[in-house]
Amino acid sequence: MTSLGVDFGTTRTLVAAVDRGNYPVVAFLDAAGEAHEHFPSVVAELGGKLFFGLAALEAADRGGVLLRSFKRLLAAPECSGSQRVCVGAVDVSLFELLVGFLGALRVALVERSNLVRKKGDDAFDAVIAVPAHAHGAQRFLTLEAFRAAGFAVKAMINEPSAAGFEYSHRQPRTVSKQRTRVLVYDLGGGTFDASLVKVDGLSHDVTGTAGLNRVGGDDFDAVLLRTAVKAAGVDESELEARERAALLQQCRDAKERLTPQSKRVVLDVKGREVSIAVDDYFAAVTPLVESTVAAMRPLLGQLDAPAEALADIAGLYLVGGGSGLPLVPRLLKERFGRRVHRSPHPAASTAIGLAIAADDDAGFALRDRLSRGFGVFRDRNAGRGVAFDPIFLPEVSLAAEGVVISRRYRAAHNLGCFRFVECSGVDEVGEPRGDLLPFAQVLFPFDPALRKGVKLDKVAVERRGAGPRIEERYTVDAHGLVEVQIIDVDTGYQQTHRIGR
Ligand SMILES: Nc1ncnc2c1ncn2[C@@H]1O[C@H](COP(=O)(O)OP(=O)(O)OP(=O)(O)O)[C@@H](O)[C@H]1O
Ligand SMILES: [Mg+2]
């Protein structure tokens, strides 16, 4: 068995291996035999067939239709594994797409990478990650797709927590008795995540998370494209899809080549050369960086005095490929001072941290937290009102053996109506706030006469005298996935609900 950390990113998937206390980043070979320290998170259709990763880029060069950033589909509140995705002429479910991609990644690890394995050993165990703000369906689909693609998943943790491992592995000395917290700033291709990680020896406890599900390096590319198109005096709508994709790729490459010394970016728009001042480009993307600073606000109490806000923090650690843009460390250092550190491998930090977590000999322990709350709306007064019961608050600590919460009562109605939801927060009076995501809508027959062959949605809810004794059991597992059981304690009749099943 080979142990890996796999960071399935929006634009790039990075893999780091566990190799006797080292965590080398795996390089993948393209058709020309050139090595790339990432596997592109893309799919292409050519001749009715799907290609993934480097093979997808090659298929696109031969005229295939390329789809990027499909990980973003998982972040949508209404996402489900069965939702259809069109890749050129091929129509697949989102789940099939994920399994196809991760399966191709596994094959590439075996056949076209520099990963050192024991001869004949094609089995991988992996620690994987999801954005800190991932909702239940997103966590569930990610986990199931990795398993279906043939990875033995040891653990699934939040992306910034993994970067926290990499930080304390690399910079253990910055952590002191007074400064035990690391603020991980992860600007990826599609998402921004920030996490406060409390470091105590080898144990890392995520004490807070914040983030933006839809801000990342892709948006910085789009701004450069708009700036270039404007400078060329072209209307964006004049670009054909293929032209736009090629220009976007040009913008991404140019952006990634920027150094703190760069003065101008030169691009080719419809055969016209345009030269853009880097300062103008940075001014245009400053609001994007500002939005990440604003998103961190809940983690930093007194942001009015930003330098002091970091006083008891060992470091603000910049990771994610997007942090490679010189503007990002510059702006953050202006704001927060010397305690801003950039990872030497911003794009690989999460994968390396995951490999550290996958290494039994490293002895790192991680206690993660649920980053969303979970609760239920129950009908009250024979369906004339609802009341919200927050079951798990967003910051509940996740334990390996799961956390269980029960509610026991005597049913007062013939039929129970439960609307289970995930929410991004719960306010002081216990009402859900922020995004609300439906988890399941459940009708539970308290009246035994309703338990066989009755269409429950046609039944009127009535108040009855004392009904059966009911227990609701809520379990949240180490991956943050919730299971709900409703049990008639007297007869043992029960229903179980899990997300995505
Ligand atoms: N040197 C660089 N300068 C600026 N941006 C860079 C650099 N290198 C990579 N990027 C950008 O980083 C982004 C990819 O970052 P990363 O690999 O961390 O994201 P991801 O993990 O794929 O996405 P996410 O974490 O959002 O799911 C891309 O937008 C890419 O253009
Ligand atoms: Mg990432």
XYZ file of C-alpha atoms and ligand atoms in Angstrom:
533
model
C 0.000 0.000 0.000
C 1.331 3.425 -0.972
C 0.153 6.342 1.200
C -0.722 9.614 -0.485
C -2.110 13.050 0.161
C -4.432 14.000 -2.705
C -5.564 17.610 -3.103
C -8.378 17.606 -5.651
C -8.380 21.266 -6.638
C -10.631 23.281 -8.912
C -7.918 23.872 -11.479
C -5.170 21.458 -10.459
C -4.976 18.238 -8.550
C -1.780 17.712 -6.606
C -0.530 14.506 -5.080
C 2.212 14.190 -2.460
C 3.599 10.822 -1.425
C 4.678 9.541 1.965
C 8.299 8.453 1.690
C 10.115 7.804 4.988
C 9.523 11.201 6.511
C 9.589 13.054 3.185
C 6.572 14.192 1.224
C 7.627 14.577 -2.419
C 5.152 16.108 -4.869
C 4.341 13.609 -7.618
C 5.123 14.638 -11.201
C 2.938 13.433 -14.071
C 4.247 12.882 -17.588
C 2.424 14.202 -20.638
C 2.463 12.550 -24.073
C 5.696 14.367 -24.956
C 7.316 12.942 -21.808
C 7.419 16.323 -20.070
C 6.878 16.343 -16.281
C 4.171 18.425 -14.566
C 3.863 18.687 -10.801
C 0.096 18.573 -11.052
C -2.705 16.735 -12.816
C -5.020 19.300 -14.458
C -8.582 19.083 -13.102
C -10.125 19.072 -16.568
C -12.121 16.785 -18.822
C -12.433 16.827 -22.616
C -14.654 15.109 -25.143
C -13.257 13.992 -28.481
C -14.939 11.551 -30.850
C -17.572 10.703 -28.238
C -14.945 9.685 -25.686
C -13.930 11.435 -22.451
C -10.333 12.247 -21.562
C -9.092 13.532 -18.213
C -6.128 15.506 -16.907
C -3.115 15.879 -19.219
C -4.808 13.633 -21.783
C -7.757 16.052 -21.801
C -5.496 19.003 -22.632
C -3.975 16.930 -25.432
C -7.447 15.971 -26.711
C -8.432 19.655 -26.658
C -5.376 20.449 -28.813
C -6.668 17.897 -31.323
C -10.024 19.707 -31.473
C -11.799 18.243 -28.434
C -14.197 20.198 -26.219
C -12.643 21.062 -22.847
C -14.480 21.542 -19.545
C -12.591 23.210 -16.690
C -13.307 23.827 -13.017
C -15.995 21.151 -12.686
C -15.225 20.961 -8.954
C -17.187 24.210 -8.723
C -20.358 22.290 -9.577
C -19.997 20.564 -6.197
C -20.162 23.867 -4.348
C -23.624 24.723 -5.715
C -26.288 24.459 -3.006
C -28.486 22.262 -5.214
C -25.679 19.915 -6.303
C -26.379 16.196 -6.503
C -24.495 13.196 -7.856
C -27.172 12.470 -10.434
C -27.199 15.950 -11.971
C -26.295 15.862 -15.675
C -23.156 17.460 -17.023
C -22.549 17.947 -20.753
C -18.984 17.601 -21.978
C -19.158 18.246 -25.704
C -21.341 15.500 -27.148
C -21.208 13.353 -24.005
C -23.776 13.615 -21.237
C -22.721 12.133 -17.869
C -23.833 12.406 -14.272
C -21.702 14.556 -11.984
C -20.820 11.446 -9.969
C -19.667 9.543 -13.094
C -17.613 12.564 -14.086
C -15.866 12.678 -10.698
C -15.206 8.929 -10.660
C -13.931 9.090 -14.253
C -11.536 11.899 -13.345
C -10.254 10.322 -10.123
C -9.972 6.907 -11.826
C -7.825 8.507 -14.548
C -5.717 10.107 -11.805
C -5.171 6.676 -10.234
C -4.175 5.163 -13.574
C -1.821 8.096 -14.255
C -0.198 7.573 -10.836
C 0.510 3.974 -11.775
C 1.427 4.417 -15.429
C 2.599 7.971 -16.054
C 4.159 9.433 -12.912
C 7.453 9.423 -11.034
C 5.821 7.919 -7.930
C 8.026 5.254 -6.383
C 6.054 2.121 -5.447
C 6.842 -1.411 -4.455
C 6.720 -3.624 -7.533
C 3.187 -4.810 -8.282
C 1.695 -2.655 -5.527
C -1.096 -0.630 -7.143
C -3.090 -0.021 -3.946
C -3.266 3.521 -2.598
C -4.498 4.799 0.693
C -5.142 8.489 0.672
C -5.988 11.398 2.884
C -8.189 13.754 0.879
C -9.636 17.212 1.470
C -12.645 19.415 0.865
C -12.982 23.209 1.122
C -13.568 24.202 4.744
C -17.026 25.463 3.847
C -18.105 22.376 1.911
C -21.693 21.367 2.606
C -22.771 17.804 3.337
C -23.569 16.730 -0.225
C -20.205 18.079 -1.390
C -18.362 16.107 1.309
C -20.370 12.983 0.616
C -19.865 13.063 -3.159
C -16.132 13.730 -2.848
C -15.637 10.850 -0.432
C -17.750 8.404 -2.448
C -16.117 9.326 -5.751
C -12.609 8.712 -4.353
C -13.733 5.338 -3.027
C -15.447 4.372 -6.289
C -12.263 5.333 -8.171
C -10.301 2.805 -6.128
C -8.631 4.878 -3.408
C -8.804 3.609 0.178
C -9.713 6.885 1.911
C -8.073 7.088 5.345
C -9.494 10.480 6.196
C -11.075 13.541 4.648
C -10.097 16.856 6.220
C -10.589 20.531 5.475
C -8.092 21.939 2.956
C -6.691 24.696 5.214
C -6.235 22.269 8.099
C -3.927 20.293 5.839
C -1.962 23.445 5.061
C -1.711 23.957 8.843
C 0.109 20.622 9.076
C 2.523 21.702 6.392
C 3.170 24.991 8.221
C 3.988 23.437 11.562
C 6.058 20.728 9.897
C 8.092 23.435 8.147
C 8.120 26.280 10.677
C 7.724 24.619 14.086
C 9.788 27.366 15.760
C 7.378 30.208 15.024
C 4.828 28.478 17.222
C 5.376 29.382 20.900
C 3.476 29.169 24.192
C 2.026 32.646 23.574
C 1.441 32.141 19.869
C -0.257 28.850 19.222
C -2.537 29.751 16.339
C -1.844 29.810 12.631
C -4.168 31.619 10.261
C -4.115 29.722 6.967
C -4.956 31.856 3.932
C -5.639 29.562 0.964
C -6.356 31.245 -2.357
C -6.925 28.462 -4.866
C -8.184 28.388 -8.411
C -11.862 28.439 -7.535
C -12.204 29.044 -3.823
C -10.801 31.042 -0.934
C -10.618 29.465 2.493
C -9.237 30.795 5.749
C -8.857 28.778 8.923
C -7.545 29.352 12.394
C -5.582 26.275 13.370
C -4.537 25.884 17.008
C -1.219 24.094 17.212
C -0.408 22.148 20.369
C 2.587 19.895 19.796
C 1.499 17.422 17.154
C -2.194 18.090 17.657
C -3.947 20.615 15.429
C -7.396 21.852 16.244
C -9.290 23.949 13.725
C -10.998 26.592 15.844
C -12.631 28.636 13.133
C -13.159 28.732 9.415
C -14.356 31.291 6.917
C -14.249 31.476 3.180
C -15.664 32.337 -0.189
C -16.904 29.426 -2.257
C -16.644 31.302 -5.528
C -13.513 33.474 -5.483
C -10.202 32.166 -6.767
C -7.438 32.467 -9.349
C -9.940 31.845 -12.173
C -11.439 35.257 -11.390
C -8.008 36.906 -11.621
C -7.665 35.404 -15.124
C -11.090 36.732 -16.099
C -10.153 40.271 -14.981
C -6.961 40.160 -17.047
C -8.944 38.965 -20.051
C -11.456 41.806 -19.680
C -8.630 44.334 -19.305
C -6.874 42.981 -22.424
C -10.033 42.892 -24.525
C -10.823 46.468 -23.540
C -7.288 47.614 -24.330
C -7.581 45.975 -27.761
C -10.822 47.858 -28.384
C -12.663 44.578 -28.888
C -16.086 43.744 -27.476
C -15.957 40.593 -25.303
C -19.016 39.247 -27.121
C -16.994 39.235 -30.377
C -14.859 36.398 -29.037
C -15.868 32.913 -30.098
C -15.865 30.282 -27.348
C -12.633 28.750 -28.617
C -10.925 32.149 -28.948
C -12.006 33.102 -25.472
C -10.661 29.844 -24.004
C -7.314 30.332 -25.753
C -7.088 33.941 -24.560
C -7.981 32.896 -21.029
C -5.180 30.329 -21.101
C -2.826 33.055 -22.338
C -3.943 35.299 -19.475
C -3.446 32.513 -16.921
C 0.080 31.783 -18.189
C 0.978 35.485 -18.214
C -0.423 35.963 -14.707
C 1.559 33.001 -13.374
C 4.785 34.446 -14.837
C 4.405 37.792 -13.027
C 7.181 38.555 -10.559
C 7.426 41.452 -8.073
C 9.602 43.194 -10.709
C 7.182 42.826 -13.660
C 6.105 46.113 -15.243
C 3.923 45.123 -18.201
C 1.972 42.131 -19.510
C 1.871 41.602 -23.254
C -1.036 39.652 -24.742
C -2.311 38.831 -28.193
C -6.008 39.611 -28.681
C -7.368 38.563 -32.095
C -3.935 39.044 -33.644
C -3.529 42.472 -32.032
C -0.732 42.885 -29.490
C -1.770 44.724 -26.330
C 0.489 45.776 -23.500
C -1.049 46.262 -20.054
C 0.646 47.972 -17.125
C 0.946 45.497 -14.255
C -0.031 48.300 -11.846
C -3.322 48.743 -13.728
C -3.972 45.018 -13.618
C -3.201 44.885 -9.899
C -5.537 47.837 -9.296
C -8.273 45.964 -11.143
C -7.873 42.804 -9.018
C -7.344 44.580 -5.681
C -11.086 44.322 -4.891
C -10.791 40.528 -5.231
C -7.954 40.447 -2.683
C -9.898 42.887 -0.472
C -12.851 40.515 -0.560
C -10.657 37.754 0.885
C -9.523 40.087 3.676
C -13.156 40.918 4.425
C -14.050 37.223 4.456
C -11.409 36.625 7.162
C -12.994 39.264 9.403
C -14.975 36.804 11.572
C -11.699 35.074 12.449
C -9.960 38.266 13.536
C -12.273 40.063 15.957
C -10.650 43.531 15.959
C -9.784 44.060 12.331
C -9.785 47.848 12.851
C -6.275 47.379 14.188
C -5.145 44.706 11.748
C -1.563 44.382 12.960
C -2.758 43.829 16.542
C -5.387 41.397 15.329
C -2.511 39.040 14.612
C -0.768 39.695 17.931
C -1.362 36.251 19.382
C -1.120 34.478 16.025
C 2.106 32.655 15.132
C 1.701 33.414 11.473
C -0.634 34.242 8.626
C 0.308 31.497 6.183
C -0.309 32.093 2.491
C -0.950 28.956 0.473
C -2.781 28.029 -2.736
C -1.530 28.790 -6.241
C -3.417 32.105 -6.227
C -1.161 33.381 -3.430
C 1.654 33.194 -5.975
C 0.467 36.509 -7.467
C 2.934 39.107 -6.086
C 0.069 41.472 -5.244
C -1.315 39.058 -2.651
C 1.631 38.885 -0.206
C 2.301 42.596 -0.837
C -1.216 43.685 0.124
C -1.393 41.333 3.092
C 2.012 42.432 4.396
C 0.900 46.078 4.132
C -2.123 45.196 6.217
C -0.815 42.670 8.682
C 2.929 43.206 8.869
C 5.804 40.851 9.329
C 3.870 37.871 10.496
C 2.727 37.087 6.946
C 4.569 34.057 5.579
C 4.278 32.638 2.095
C 4.591 28.895 1.708
C 7.644 27.977 -0.383
C 5.266 25.710 -2.323
C 1.990 27.655 -2.220
C 0.324 25.376 -4.762
C 1.442 22.128 -3.100
C 1.022 23.029 0.557
C -2.352 21.305 0.947
C -1.212 18.090 -0.763
C 1.961 17.978 1.361
C -0.081 18.548 4.534
C -2.433 15.739 3.509
C 0.536 13.413 2.984
C 1.790 14.343 6.466
C -1.676 13.451 7.783
C -1.513 10.151 5.855
C 1.841 9.274 7.434
C 1.204 7.155 10.506
C 4.792 7.739 11.628
C 4.412 11.542 11.613
C 2.052 11.232 14.572
C 0.070 14.352 13.706
C -3.420 14.430 15.138
C -6.196 16.589 13.858
C -9.445 17.495 15.476
C -11.561 19.171 12.859
C -14.813 20.995 13.242
C -18.031 20.932 11.353
C -18.005 24.175 9.435
C -21.764 24.316 8.910
C -24.581 23.861 11.372
C -27.290 21.244 11.132
C -30.816 21.483 12.436
C -34.439 20.627 11.916
C -37.655 22.564 11.414
C -40.469 20.678 13.120
C -44.142 21.365 12.588
C -45.849 22.668 15.696
C -49.532 23.074 16.540
C -50.931 20.600 14.019
C -48.943 22.106 11.176
C -49.820 25.746 11.950
C -46.276 26.732 12.805
C -42.706 25.600 12.677
C -39.912 25.711 15.200
C -36.194 25.404 14.483
C -34.080 23.088 16.611
C -30.332 23.582 16.058
C -28.862 20.106 16.519
C -25.201 20.650 15.671
C -23.726 24.119 15.942
C -21.195 24.996 13.223
C -18.172 24.730 15.490
C -18.858 21.281 16.968
C -15.626 19.255 17.218
C -15.584 16.146 15.064
C -14.397 12.926 16.687
C -13.173 9.717 15.007
C -15.956 7.709 16.628
C -18.608 10.267 15.673
C -20.639 12.660 17.822
C -24.181 11.655 18.749
C -27.031 13.883 19.917
C -30.480 12.546 20.825
C -33.899 14.044 21.400
C -36.553 11.984 23.221
C -40.207 12.919 23.574
C -43.691 11.511 23.431
C -45.319 12.189 20.044
C -48.297 14.531 20.233
C -49.413 14.215 16.577
C -50.361 11.408 14.199
C -47.599 12.407 11.747
C -44.223 14.084 12.227
C -43.008 16.592 9.591
C -39.295 17.255 9.692
C -37.349 19.515 7.403
C -33.670 18.922 7.984
C -31.302 21.653 6.856
C -27.669 22.630 6.885
C -27.019 26.272 7.696
C -23.902 28.395 7.756
C -24.670 29.691 11.244
C -27.120 29.912 14.131
C -27.857 33.252 15.830
C -28.176 34.062 19.578
C -31.847 33.089 19.725
C -31.190 29.774 18.015
C -32.527 30.667 14.557
C -30.549 29.602 11.488
C -28.742 32.363 9.615
C -26.714 32.528 6.414
C -27.149 29.964 3.645
C -29.719 27.275 4.256
C -29.436 23.994 2.405
C -32.143 21.357 2.455
C -30.825 18.032 3.741
C -33.980 15.934 3.701
C -37.715 16.365 4.142
C -39.099 13.516 6.188
C -42.607 12.440 7.096
C -42.592 10.026 10.018
C -45.817 8.196 10.925
C -46.189 8.395 14.707
C -49.585 6.670 14.388
C -48.882 2.946 13.735
C -51.973 2.840 11.484
C -50.118 5.074 9.011
C -47.080 2.832 8.675
C -48.261 0.538 5.886
C -49.446 1.503 2.418
C -50.488 5.068 3.280
C -49.547 8.057 1.118
C -48.245 10.212 3.948
C -48.230 13.463 1.974
C -52.043 13.187 1.718
C -52.525 12.750 5.482
C -53.736 15.732 7.514
C -51.673 16.403 10.596
C -53.806 16.109 13.741
C -53.095 16.600 17.371
C -53.578 13.389 19.356
C -53.141 12.537 22.992
C -49.988 10.862 24.198
C -48.500 8.883 21.300
C -45.511 6.551 21.157
C -42.176 7.450 22.702
C -39.883 8.775 19.969
C -36.138 9.096 19.831
C -34.309 11.182 17.215
C -30.645 10.237 16.994
C -28.204 12.465 15.110
C -24.689 11.249 14.371
C -22.016 13.339 12.713
C -19.015 11.274 11.625
C -15.353 12.238 11.427
C -15.916 13.531 7.866
C -18.678 15.905 8.970
C -21.426 13.784 7.405
C -24.701 13.645 9.319
C -26.990 10.646 9.724
C -30.497 11.004 11.122
C -32.467 8.173 12.720
C -36.020 8.519 13.962
C -37.116 5.622 16.142
C -40.405 4.592 17.742
C -38.846 3.351 20.988
C -41.926 1.277 21.912
C -42.073 -0.817 18.723
C -38.605 -0.348 17.206
C -40.073 1.065 13.926
C -37.510 3.457 12.463
C -36.262 5.485 9.525
C -32.664 6.400 8.687
C -31.588 9.276 6.430
C -28.153 10.113 5.127
C -27.249 12.748 2.635
C -27.077 11.622 -0.975
C -28.627 8.182 -0.437
N 2.860 31.805 -9.790
C 1.559 32.047 -9.789
N 1.105 33.303 -9.728
C -0.207 33.582 -9.716
N -1.164 32.651 -9.752
C -0.770 31.364 -9.816
C 0.590 30.993 -9.832
N 0.657 29.644 -9.898
C -0.611 29.206 -9.917
N -1.472 30.242 -9.889
C -2.924 30.194 -9.916
O -3.356 29.411 -8.834
C -4.609 28.838 -9.137
C -4.564 27.387 -8.808
O -4.281 27.300 -7.455
P -4.436 25.936 -6.687
O -3.745 24.864 -7.441
O -4.041 26.180 -5.278
O -6.000 25.837 -6.790
P -6.931 24.602 -6.729
O -6.522 23.796 -5.547
O -6.971 23.968 -8.048
O -8.339 25.251 -6.480
P -9.244 25.277 -5.182
O -8.330 25.228 -3.996
O -9.973 26.561 -5.312
O -10.132 24.118 -5.285
C -4.844 29.068 -10.607
O -5.758 30.124 -10.745
C -3.476 29.455 -11.120
O -3.540 30.300 -12.239
Mg -6.738 23.953 -3.411
